[in-house]
XYZ file of C-alpha atoms in Angstrom:
730
model
C -28.386 31.174 10.009
C -24.952 32.825 9.795
C -26.454 35.647 7.794
C -28.757 36.242 11.405
C -26.016 36.291 13.650
C -23.868 38.970 11.487
C -26.282 41.082 10.816
C -27.192 41.152 15.146
C -23.620 41.231 16.064
C -22.796 44.123 13.167
C -25.881 45.809 14.169
C -25.035 45.475 18.479
C -21.122 45.865 18.312
C -21.009 47.747 21.131
C -23.460 45.343 23.360
C -21.555 41.972 21.672
C -18.249 43.155 22.894
C -18.950 44.174 26.391
C -20.847 40.675 26.689
C -17.773 38.981 26.095
C -15.488 41.283 28.299
C -18.416 40.529 31.247
C -17.920 36.286 29.979
C -14.621 37.359 30.976
C -13.953 38.637 33.501
C -16.388 36.397 35.355
C -15.087 33.374 34.297
C -11.580 33.832 35.328
C -12.198 35.601 38.486
C -14.073 32.235 39.672
C -12.909 29.274 37.799
C -10.707 27.251 39.579
C -6.495 26.927 39.409
C -5.974 24.283 36.169
C -4.725 20.521 37.934
C -2.054 19.097 36.866
C -0.555 15.610 37.938
C 2.574 13.947 36.882
C 2.380 10.679 37.728
C 1.523 8.094 35.456
C -0.223 5.839 37.479
C -3.079 7.820 37.446
C -3.651 8.127 33.748
C -4.906 4.401 33.840
C -8.058 2.706 34.784
C -9.114 0.312 37.611
C -9.054 -2.259 35.435
C -4.945 -2.828 34.921
C -2.786 -5.364 36.705
C -0.351 -2.439 37.543
C -3.180 -0.265 39.683
C -4.394 -3.293 41.022
C -1.180 -4.138 42.420
C -0.882 -0.415 43.552
C -3.729 -0.921 45.651
C -3.363 -4.064 46.890
C -0.097 -2.237 48.139
C -2.018 0.200 49.920
C -4.255 -1.938 52.173
C -1.613 -5.336 52.546
C 1.266 -2.439 53.007
C 0.099 0.743 53.871
C 3.434 1.473 55.886
C 5.497 0.289 53.242
C 8.583 2.598 52.093
C 8.288 3.920 48.065
C 10.848 6.889 48.081
C 9.252 10.131 46.484
C 12.626 11.973 46.965
C 16.145 10.662 46.347
C 19.328 12.887 47.526
C 21.908 11.460 45.763
C 25.340 12.385 47.342
C 29.025 12.880 45.751
C 32.403 14.173 46.685
C 32.752 17.557 45.007
C 36.204 15.552 43.667
C 34.337 12.929 42.564
C 36.720 10.059 44.628
C 35.830 7.456 47.405
C 32.647 8.858 49.969
C 35.262 8.805 53.097
C 33.655 7.528 57.032
C 33.887 11.883 57.442
C 30.914 12.411 54.653
C 29.559 8.997 55.440
C 29.122 10.703 59.523
C 27.744 14.024 57.412
C 25.562 11.745 54.790
C 23.759 10.361 58.167
C 23.429 13.612 59.809
C 22.030 15.353 57.118
C 19.433 12.536 56.637
C 18.660 12.662 60.287
C 18.402 16.552 60.470
C 15.574 16.160 57.351
C 13.534 14.058 58.948
C 13.858 16.615 61.950
C 12.392 19.412 60.129
C 8.624 17.179 59.274
C 8.072 19.122 55.622
C 4.520 19.106 54.618
C 4.004 15.413 52.844
C 7.142 14.229 53.883
C 6.300 11.180 56.076
C 9.669 9.446 56.617
C 12.913 10.084 56.175
C 15.841 7.389 55.869
C 19.422 6.705 54.949
C 20.005 4.473 51.142
C 22.333 2.223 50.732
C 25.951 3.179 49.471
C 26.943 2.183 45.977
C 28.891 -0.939 44.762
C 32.244 1.789 43.895
C 31.421 3.844 46.790
C 31.585 6.878 45.354
C 27.704 7.837 45.704
C 25.571 7.497 48.669
C 20.940 8.382 49.564
C 18.481 9.881 50.817
C 15.025 8.457 50.606
C 12.743 10.545 50.814
C 9.375 8.754 51.569
C 5.623 10.929 51.088
C 1.781 10.984 50.944
C 1.067 8.525 48.489
C -2.772 9.654 48.068
C -0.853 13.474 46.765
C 1.398 11.312 44.647
C 1.884 13.675 41.428
C 0.412 16.215 42.933
C 1.814 19.793 42.686
C 1.734 20.464 46.781
C 4.611 17.326 46.379
C 6.828 19.152 43.909
C 6.409 22.302 46.689
C 8.037 20.167 48.850
C 10.538 19.045 46.598
C 11.056 22.303 46.515
C 11.989 22.599 49.980
C 14.010 19.593 50.108
C 16.182 20.592 47.355
C 16.884 24.064 49.184
C 17.628 22.637 52.514
C 19.212 19.768 51.388
C 21.618 21.718 49.809
C 22.377 24.065 52.956
C 22.643 20.697 54.667
C 25.632 19.971 52.462
C 27.525 23.511 53.010
C 30.555 22.946 55.036
C 31.356 19.891 53.878
C 33.531 17.810 50.667
C 29.413 16.520 49.694
C 27.630 17.384 46.691
C 23.659 16.365 46.585
C 21.231 16.607 44.037
C 17.685 15.679 44.799
C 15.974 13.425 42.221
C 12.583 10.992 42.057
C 9.736 11.424 41.276
C 8.627 14.299 43.191
C 11.571 16.565 41.929
C 10.564 15.161 39.063
C 7.279 17.139 39.152
C 8.515 20.360 40.151
C 11.236 20.063 37.330
C 8.930 19.051 34.824
C 6.649 22.320 36.636
C 9.459 24.638 35.770
C 10.071 23.482 32.463
C 6.320 23.820 31.715
C 6.435 27.361 32.689
C 9.248 27.837 30.509
C 8.264 26.312 27.704
C 4.932 27.974 28.154
C 6.681 31.870 27.648
C 9.268 30.301 24.750
C 5.526 28.989 22.685
C 3.866 32.068 23.856
C 6.805 34.333 22.223
C 7.271 32.577 19.581
C 3.482 31.953 18.214
C 2.649 36.032 19.093
C 5.593 36.801 16.726
C 5.085 34.290 13.768
C 1.710 35.407 13.707
C 2.573 39.223 14.074
C 4.883 39.326 10.673
C 3.015 37.027 8.798
C -0.115 39.082 9.296
C 2.176 42.303 8.372
C 3.408 40.476 4.924
C -0.286 39.303 3.789
C -2.298 42.907 5.035
C 0.371 45.097 5.265
C -1.848 46.696 7.873
C -0.287 46.764 11.913
C -4.165 47.212 13.542
C -4.644 44.287 11.419
C -2.248 42.420 12.786
C -2.456 43.396 15.973
C -5.920 42.759 16.307
C -5.904 38.416 16.320
C -3.588 38.439 18.900
C -5.591 40.751 21.247
C -8.549 39.082 20.546
C -7.211 35.634 20.969
C -6.117 36.465 24.334
C -8.995 37.406 25.535
C -11.007 33.862 24.038
C -7.457 32.376 25.804
C -8.298 33.299 29.290
C -12.126 32.422 28.665
C -11.604 29.025 27.632
C -9.210 28.344 30.164
C -10.927 29.164 32.584
C -14.097 26.887 31.023
C -11.556 24.250 30.778
C -11.013 24.369 34.924
C -14.224 23.904 35.569
C -14.942 20.833 32.961
C -12.117 19.817 34.554
C -12.613 19.831 38.232
C -16.767 19.168 37.940
C -15.654 15.978 35.994
C -12.983 14.378 37.801
C -10.007 14.344 34.705
C -6.587 14.441 35.383
C -4.453 16.808 33.582
C -0.710 17.698 32.674
C 1.147 20.340 32.255
C 2.216 20.104 29.089
C -1.613 20.835 27.655
C -1.160 24.529 28.987
C 1.276 24.192 25.790
C -0.790 23.137 23.673
C -3.948 25.048 24.197
C -1.715 27.831 23.539
C -1.077 26.987 20.295
C -4.533 25.912 19.387
C -5.916 29.182 20.236
C -3.711 31.413 18.581
C -2.816 29.274 15.736
C -6.570 27.769 14.778
C -8.272 31.474 16.255
C -5.858 33.170 13.150
C -7.339 30.759 10.848
C -10.738 31.415 11.246
C -9.703 35.666 11.576
C -8.052 34.565 7.523
C -11.556 33.050 6.552
C -13.438 36.168 7.689
C -11.087 39.282 6.842
C -10.400 37.157 3.666
C -14.012 37.743 3.099
C -14.532 40.816 4.268
C -12.140 42.437 1.882
C -13.433 40.601 -1.057
C -17.044 42.619 -0.217
C -15.386 45.978 0.402
C -13.544 45.411 -3.401
C -17.310 43.968 -4.610
C -18.726 47.191 -3.554
C -20.475 46.467 -0.621
C -20.805 49.183 2.624
C -18.379 48.058 5.574
C -21.206 47.207 7.469
C -23.016 45.138 4.996
C -19.973 43.606 3.835
C -18.962 42.324 7.404
C -22.878 40.828 7.567
C -22.070 39.568 3.703
C -19.131 38.266 5.059
C -20.440 36.370 7.935
C -23.098 34.986 5.916
C -21.103 33.398 3.673
C -17.497 31.864 5.574
C -19.995 31.000 8.705
C -20.563 27.563 7.823
C -16.546 27.803 6.510
C -15.811 28.366 10.171
C -17.914 26.030 11.689
C -17.981 23.237 9.537
C -14.221 23.665 10.131
C -14.880 24.123 13.773
C -16.964 20.855 13.602
C -14.199 18.887 12.145
C -11.833 19.063 14.844
C -14.055 19.530 18.082
C -15.568 15.779 16.937
C -11.968 14.663 16.320
C -10.307 16.210 19.842
C -13.591 15.144 21.707
C -13.141 10.848 19.971
C -10.055 11.368 22.392
C -12.377 10.564 25.699
C -13.007 7.205 24.285
C -8.681 6.754 25.126
C -8.309 4.916 28.212
C -5.651 7.266 28.957
C -6.612 9.996 31.673
C -4.004 12.249 30.314
C -6.109 11.709 26.426
C -9.272 11.314 27.666
C -8.948 14.871 29.882
C -7.147 16.612 26.479
C -9.898 15.668 24.212
C -12.960 17.749 25.883
C -10.475 21.059 26.803
C -9.276 21.433 23.218
C -13.462 21.002 22.045
C -14.025 23.447 24.269
C -11.184 25.568 23.310
C -11.922 25.115 19.435
C -15.724 25.846 20.414
C -14.979 29.689 22.193
C -12.717 30.288 19.358
C -15.820 29.763 16.762
C -18.077 31.399 18.854
C -15.669 34.677 18.771
C -14.328 34.440 14.750
C -18.756 34.367 14.421
C -19.464 37.319 17.372
C -16.445 38.697 18.857
C -14.607 39.773 15.720
C -17.162 40.634 13.408
C -18.208 43.129 16.287
C -14.398 44.772 16.188
C -14.123 44.846 13.003
C -17.563 45.733 12.083
C -16.295 49.370 14.644
C -12.780 49.762 12.926
C -14.278 49.226 9.478
C -12.133 49.535 6.337
C -9.672 51.604 8.146
C -8.075 47.932 10.088
C -6.354 48.386 6.558
C -4.820 51.288 7.258
C -1.928 52.399 5.593
C -1.962 49.785 2.900
C -3.903 50.661 0.058
C -3.857 47.152 -1.846
C -7.371 45.867 -0.847
C -9.151 47.729 -2.652
C -7.735 45.839 -5.586
C -7.657 42.159 -7.229
C -4.665 40.223 -7.286
C -4.029 38.072 -10.246
C -2.443 35.370 -8.320
C -0.429 34.456 -10.867
C 2.042 31.890 -9.067
C -1.158 29.283 -8.176
C -2.910 30.215 -11.616
C 0.112 28.587 -12.921
C -0.273 25.762 -10.745
C -3.709 25.352 -11.414
C -2.942 25.198 -14.827
C -0.176 22.359 -13.937
C -3.097 20.579 -12.301
C -5.521 21.385 -15.195
C -3.038 19.695 -17.936
C -1.383 17.082 -16.097
C -4.095 15.669 -13.392
C -2.898 12.231 -13.397
C 1.121 13.000 -13.098
C 0.392 15.549 -10.544
C -1.696 12.700 -8.642
C 1.390 10.697 -8.748
C 3.951 12.623 -7.878
C 2.149 13.974 -4.636
C 0.951 10.617 -4.184
C 4.839 9.146 -3.900
C 5.952 11.785 -1.685
C 3.510 10.902 1.042
C 3.880 6.802 0.423
C 8.009 7.305 0.782
C 7.790 9.707 3.605
C 5.316 6.736 5.451
C 7.336 3.908 5.188
C 9.354 5.114 7.994
C 6.389 3.971 10.027
C 7.680 0.308 10.121
C 10.796 2.219 12.253
C 8.543 4.066 15.398
C 9.028 2.624 18.294
C 7.383 3.795 22.002
C 8.985 5.806 24.720
C 6.753 6.036 28.069
C 9.035 8.201 30.319
C 7.137 10.902 30.452
C 8.426 12.970 33.203
C 11.716 12.465 31.397
C 9.899 13.067 28.127
C 8.880 17.048 29.304
C 11.976 18.429 30.672
C 15.090 19.064 29.177
C 17.922 16.771 29.867
C 19.524 19.418 31.517
C 17.302 19.287 34.933
C 18.342 18.470 38.564
C 16.089 15.292 38.402
C 16.698 13.774 35.038
C 20.696 13.933 35.845
C 20.423 12.198 39.246
C 18.438 10.013 36.982
C 21.344 8.995 34.522
C 23.340 8.741 37.564
C 21.599 6.238 39.367
C 21.607 4.338 36.908
C 25.339 4.244 36.605
C 26.394 4.077 40.053
C 23.860 1.416 40.868
C 21.555 -1.430 39.093
C 19.451 0.797 35.875
C 15.917 -0.635 37.435
C 17.604 -0.125 41.670
C 15.775 3.364 41.497
C 12.209 2.256 40.029
C 12.133 -1.914 40.665
C 9.328 -4.071 40.030
C 7.100 -5.804 43.111
C 4.787 -9.037 43.033
C 2.388 -9.514 45.275
C 1.889 -13.294 46.377
C -2.086 -13.101 47.985
C -3.681 -16.086 49.143
C -6.821 -16.948 47.111
C -8.753 -18.428 49.809
C -8.407 -15.854 52.336
C -5.557 -18.388 54.601
C -2.184 -17.540 55.819
C 0.681 -17.813 52.651
C 3.064 -21.366 52.783
C 6.340 -19.380 53.507
C 8.379 -22.869 52.551
C 7.171 -21.969 49.387
C 8.265 -18.196 49.185
C 12.365 -19.380 48.376
C 11.849 -21.515 45.222
C 9.120 -18.908 43.965
C 11.834 -16.054 44.555
C 14.294 -18.030 42.457
C 11.972 -18.429 39.175
C 11.379 -14.360 39.550
C 15.274 -13.811 39.393
C 16.260 -16.654 36.455
C 13.884 -14.446 34.358
C 15.880 -12.559 31.397
C 16.137 -9.063 32.542
C 15.983 -9.255 36.278
C 19.217 -8.129 38.204
C 17.583 -9.684 41.685
C 13.972 -11.546 43.078
C 14.165 -11.425 46.550
C 11.073 -11.880 49.163
C 10.952 -8.363 51.098
C 7.359 -8.286 53.874
C 4.251 -10.171 54.434
C 1.224 -8.382 56.061
C 0.133 -8.432 59.274
C -2.204 -11.527 58.397
C 0.267 -13.446 56.109
C -1.893 -13.294 53.342
C -0.108 -11.140 51.084
C 4.043 -11.432 50.115
C 5.703 -9.030 48.268
C 8.732 -9.548 46.659
C 10.983 -7.031 45.231
C 11.936 -7.449 41.709
C 15.260 -5.691 40.032
C 15.041 -4.909 36.602
C 18.587 -4.681 34.991
C 17.522 -1.573 32.730
C 15.842 1.819 32.817
C 11.958 1.140 34.352
C 11.029 3.175 30.614
C 12.982 1.114 28.276
C 11.317 -1.569 25.414
C 13.636 -4.033 27.102
C 12.406 -3.114 30.976
C 8.743 -3.588 29.132
C 9.572 -6.759 27.923
C 11.275 -7.730 30.887
C 8.344 -7.518 33.073
C 5.763 -8.980 30.582
C 8.484 -11.781 31.379
C 7.935 -11.141 34.753
C 4.268 -11.250 34.670
C 4.191 -14.751 33.002
C 6.193 -16.510 34.938
C 4.179 -14.671 38.181
C 1.309 -16.191 36.997
C 2.177 -19.379 35.709
C 4.250 -20.676 38.885
C 2.663 -19.011 41.797
C 1.865 -21.817 44.323
C -1.440 -23.204 44.399
C -4.074 -21.354 46.062
C -2.445 -18.207 45.828
C -2.570 -15.390 43.291
C -0.095 -13.062 41.776
C -0.078 -8.852 40.648
C 3.201 -6.587 39.187
C 3.341 -3.602 40.024
C 5.951 -1.135 39.687
C 6.609 1.968 37.278
C 7.789 -0.973 34.694
C 4.264 -2.785 34.968
C 2.350 0.698 34.671
C 4.439 1.764 31.054
C 3.736 -1.955 30.189
C 0.172 -1.760 30.516
C -0.091 2.007 29.306
C 1.647 0.449 26.095
C -1.484 -2.252 26.213
C -4.251 1.262 26.894
C -2.255 3.316 23.533
C -3.100 0.421 21.421
C -6.646 0.166 22.578
C -6.955 3.480 21.396
C -5.188 3.101 18.413
C -7.844 0.660 17.788
C -10.644 2.558 18.531
C -9.948 6.765 18.745
C -8.633 5.939 15.325
C -11.458 4.505 13.651
C -14.535 6.507 15.499
C -13.199 9.782 14.632
C -12.642 8.407 10.743
C -16.384 7.701 10.570
C -17.514 10.897 12.448
C -14.979 12.885 10.130
C -16.324 10.935 7.376
C -20.584 11.821 8.106
C -19.728 15.259 8.459
C -17.701 15.224 4.756
C -20.942 13.451 3.579
C -22.889 15.552 4.870
C -20.957 18.951 3.138
C -20.464 17.581 -0.148
C -24.203 15.637 0.056
C -21.382 13.125 -1.736
C -20.382 9.216 -1.052
C -17.420 8.595 -3.204
C -15.709 11.729 -2.116
C -15.350 11.605 1.690
C -13.586 8.414 0.350
C -11.074 9.122 -0.615
C -9.997 12.955 1.551
C -10.455 10.870 4.032
C -7.573 8.194 2.156
C -5.497 10.731 1.578
C -5.492 12.271 4.586
C -4.707 8.937 5.819
C -1.877 8.721 3.605
C -0.605 12.579 5.282
C -0.316 10.804 8.640
C 1.291 7.934 7.283
C 3.753 10.860 5.798
C 3.914 12.677 8.866
C 4.557 9.741 10.896
C 7.221 8.510 8.591
C 8.403 11.645 8.337
C 8.916 12.008 12.180
C 10.442 8.616 12.605
C 13.614 9.593 10.205
C 13.937 12.685 11.699
C 14.505 11.669 15.144
C 14.934 8.010 16.201
C 16.926 7.489 12.866
C 18.358 10.892 12.760
C 18.670 12.159 16.581
C 19.193 8.219 17.597
C 16.158 8.994 19.594
C 15.483 5.376 21.387
C 11.541 6.381 20.937
C 8.385 8.576 20.057
C 6.464 10.031 23.275
C 3.833 7.104 23.262
C 1.251 9.890 22.984
C 2.746 11.067 20.020
C 0.551 9.265 16.946
C -2.410 9.341 19.101
C -2.035 13.191 18.888
C -0.369 13.265 15.423
C -3.594 11.334 14.283
C -6.628 13.537 15.664
C -4.670 17.164 14.538
C -3.476 15.919 11.012
C -6.988 13.882 10.730
C -9.352 16.792 11.423
C -7.178 19.822 10.418
C -6.198 18.488 7.338
C -9.822 17.919 6.571
C -10.507 21.076 6.959
C -8.265 22.142 3.513
C -9.014 19.285 2.275
C -12.712 21.047 2.553
C -12.339 24.401 1.421
C -10.377 23.186 -1.767
C -12.755 20.255 -3.077
C -15.546 23.014 -2.556
C -13.816 25.787 -4.535
C -13.574 23.319 -6.608
C -17.526 22.653 -6.746
C -18.179 25.714 -7.423
C -16.334 25.989 -10.447
C -17.794 22.905 -11.716
C -20.833 24.275 -11.104
C -20.438 27.230 -13.292
C -20.462 24.692 -15.944
C -16.621 24.014 -16.483
C -15.195 20.280 -16.737
C -13.957 18.814 -13.566
C -9.741 19.581 -14.605
C -10.922 22.896 -15.572
C -12.414 23.255 -12.087
C -9.196 21.936 -10.290
C -7.191 24.331 -11.752
C -9.534 27.260 -11.652
C -9.848 25.699 -7.780
C -6.286 25.888 -6.778
C -6.201 29.435 -8.248
C -8.289 30.570 -5.948
C -8.331 29.056 -2.623
C -4.725 28.307 -3.428
C -3.710 31.649 -0.965
C -6.103 31.028 1.373
C -5.124 27.275 2.001
C -1.317 28.543 1.662
C -2.464 31.492 4.792
C -3.688 29.558 6.966
C -1.986 26.321 6.611
C 1.595 28.547 6.516
C -0.115 30.353 9.654
C -1.181 27.193 11.438
C 2.189 25.112 10.956
C 4.789 27.643 11.648
C 2.812 28.231 15.470
C 2.891 24.339 16.649
C 6.801 24.647 15.229
C 6.742 27.116 18.110
C 6.225 23.937 20.308
C 9.639 22.967 19.228
C 11.363 25.610 21.597
C 9.941 24.035 24.909
C 13.102 22.441 25.016
C 11.649 18.761 26.384
C 11.793 15.434 23.895
C 8.162 15.506 23.986
C 6.884 19.193 23.132
C 9.761 19.119 20.533
C 8.162 16.237 18.946
C 5.125 17.297 18.761
C 5.935 20.628 17.907
C 7.076 18.661 14.426
C 4.822 16.388 13.562
C 1.807 18.762 13.842
C 3.565 20.897 12.361
C 5.087 18.892 9.404
C 1.133 16.634 8.905
C -0.356 20.343 8.837
C 2.240 21.606 5.797
C 1.403 18.292 4.355
C -2.006 19.005 4.461
C -1.841 22.152 2.756
C 0.899 22.142 0.283
C 0.707 18.521 -0.502
C -2.517 17.218 -0.026
C -5.205 19.996 -0.046
C -3.174 21.727 -3.172
C -2.566 19.069 -5.483
C -3.188 15.138 -4.400
C -6.970 16.356 -3.873
C -7.732 18.999 -6.717
C -5.965 16.418 -9.219
C -7.492 13.514 -7.731
C -11.032 14.868 -7.980
C -10.468 15.691 -11.859
C -9.353 12.476 -12.452
C -12.246 10.848 -10.750
C -14.574 13.799 -12.650
C -18.575 13.958 -12.295
C -18.399 10.016 -10.355
C -16.732 12.030 -7.260
C -20.246 13.559 -6.335
C -22.416 10.878 -6.851
C -25.130 10.302 -5.848
C -25.766 13.624 -5.553
C -24.336 15.016 -8.771
C -23.228 18.265 -6.053
C -20.921 19.527 -9.268
C -24.109 19.746 -11.656
C -24.173 23.373 -13.788
C -26.546 26.160 -11.468
C -28.024 28.774 -12.862
C -26.321 32.108 -12.636
C -26.614 33.887 -9.239
C -27.012 37.871 -9.682
C -24.575 37.566 -6.174
C -20.958 37.580 -6.710
C -20.089 33.846 -6.089
C -18.117 30.836 -5.411
C -15.588 30.702 -2.194
C -11.859 30.388 -1.644
C -11.535 30.126 1.302
C -14.662 29.981 2.868
C -15.838 26.288 3.442
C -17.861 23.628 1.893
C -21.235 25.359 0.648
C -20.900 28.676 0.641
C -21.813 30.452 -2.157
C -19.053 33.495 -2.221
C -15.499 33.857 -3.771
C -12.344 33.082 -2.239
C -9.984 35.494 -0.354
C -8.693 36.551 -3.614
C -10.802 35.527 -6.371
C -11.128 36.646 -8.973
C -15.212 36.359 -10.318
C -15.416 34.965 -14.121
C -18.364 33.671 -16.422
C -18.325 30.033 -16.772
C -16.977 30.205 -19.833
C -14.213 31.521 -17.853
C -13.997 34.767 -19.255
C -12.801 37.478 -16.538
C -15.377 40.492 -15.931
């Protein structure tokens, strides 16, 4: 099948390129804009208590005041507010309300801080559009207006709250995307120049993947709108890295094989047909493992991850199709001139370093397995110190952003939980009015919960069937202590609710509590489903029951080592209170899927060496010699491109960039090069039971082998040296 694809593309390269360009223009011109939502509550399904509480609030208290933006005032000299200052604040509050800014429903004065140095203006926006870009636009207008209105006074004002956080997150995301894009381009360009010493070849994947990126983003926007999925601005940054990192990997596999076929004496067009025919299955199997891992995210209960899975799967699918059609079409038009001005493509390198590593694995497989396994286990010990943090807003932007500064100042000036209080909604279960005489005792029980600053009954609905108790925590809403406290508040709210009533606990800490539960659900669901599906792929490709088990075990060790190292670096080394809550899920999928790809490439080459009559230890050594350069090049580029996410300047992408790049480096340079081949050598022929895929085959007339080509391909790797079964160089 892949050879037929290659033949069609090479015979009609111009039409193939034209078809891609037409598709790009049509999709980009008609695709809707990719929506973004920074409202954490939108990530949860309706079955969770915090969401039920929010729905109840909307019905019982439709006009309840919930600030979406907070203007925080203080004197420019840092002193206590004077009577004149308070008069200016009242004037500014009134004038802001009179402006009738889009999305703004109500503007009211807030209370001053206990030390008299701060005061607030509270702004309520349309709750139906919480977290949407239009509220970020409103926050921008508010921020400009409030700063304009403080001119000529002794006051300075800063805007915080959820709408301002959405605005700052949006701006931070644009800056992060630009830095990630520049870093990714630079790394790919420089690395390809070093590998091939050919400027055309270095620039080509950047141009072609740019076209692929435009198409993928358009299709993702269509899918997001069609299936009403939630989106977050961080997804765009991840997409850049996935498209260019994975796309360059596939480009490398194809070009290594194309170069090999030219060295073998094929005519240029026939060399490309053979390259696609032999490497196509490799690219398809590699992409298949990644796509399945990403699609497993649709089982997540979190809207953010549920949308990320299909988005990344679409991106990899488009990249796969481009790797089999667009890239071969363009390269077949250019021909061997693509390697200009280098002449090194015409001769076969000796791969002396990888040959030495291969000899080490062949001679001491037990020692190699033990040492590489020990490194992975040692790093994995960091898992026991793992803590999650749930503040997606502050994790998605630097602490220097204005809304983050306001959040920190509010915690200092007021109770840490004052900016995001918890609400307990007490409702009559039989539809009769509530007994108000029980409110005082109920509020006292809520206020007595460890970690609660105060609790009071704030309002009752018109029918008298629902009461709202405002509970202020001692801790900022996203901290571990706040989440633990809201758990205790729930216990008391439910157990001590008066007869004939039921209670629901809402607010940001309650949302984070439910997100924690949802993530734990995902660990129990997404992880095993992705692992089983990838094991099925491995079993089918390798025709073995044994190999998939230890391959997945090695990848599991790689995941543990990656998470452990991330904990050591960020929690122990940099003093972070925790890692972003979705990081282990994302890390698992990237490390497992891509780590499996490199394992497939290495063990497939090992199998081919065994089929030439070599014993398991010798086959492992030869596999590392010939497949090592391909795995090293692909692993380095992909790890380096993911590392560019650390340039974004926010905790989420910094942690994600380090974790995924470290995991890919471990997968390529520890698991695929040492742990997997040495363990396979130790297990011997039993690794291929019951299929006996390593049995000796009759020698083929064509060049055999596949260093970087894939699991069942018959061709050699990128820089392979052809040998006969006795190991002699031909």
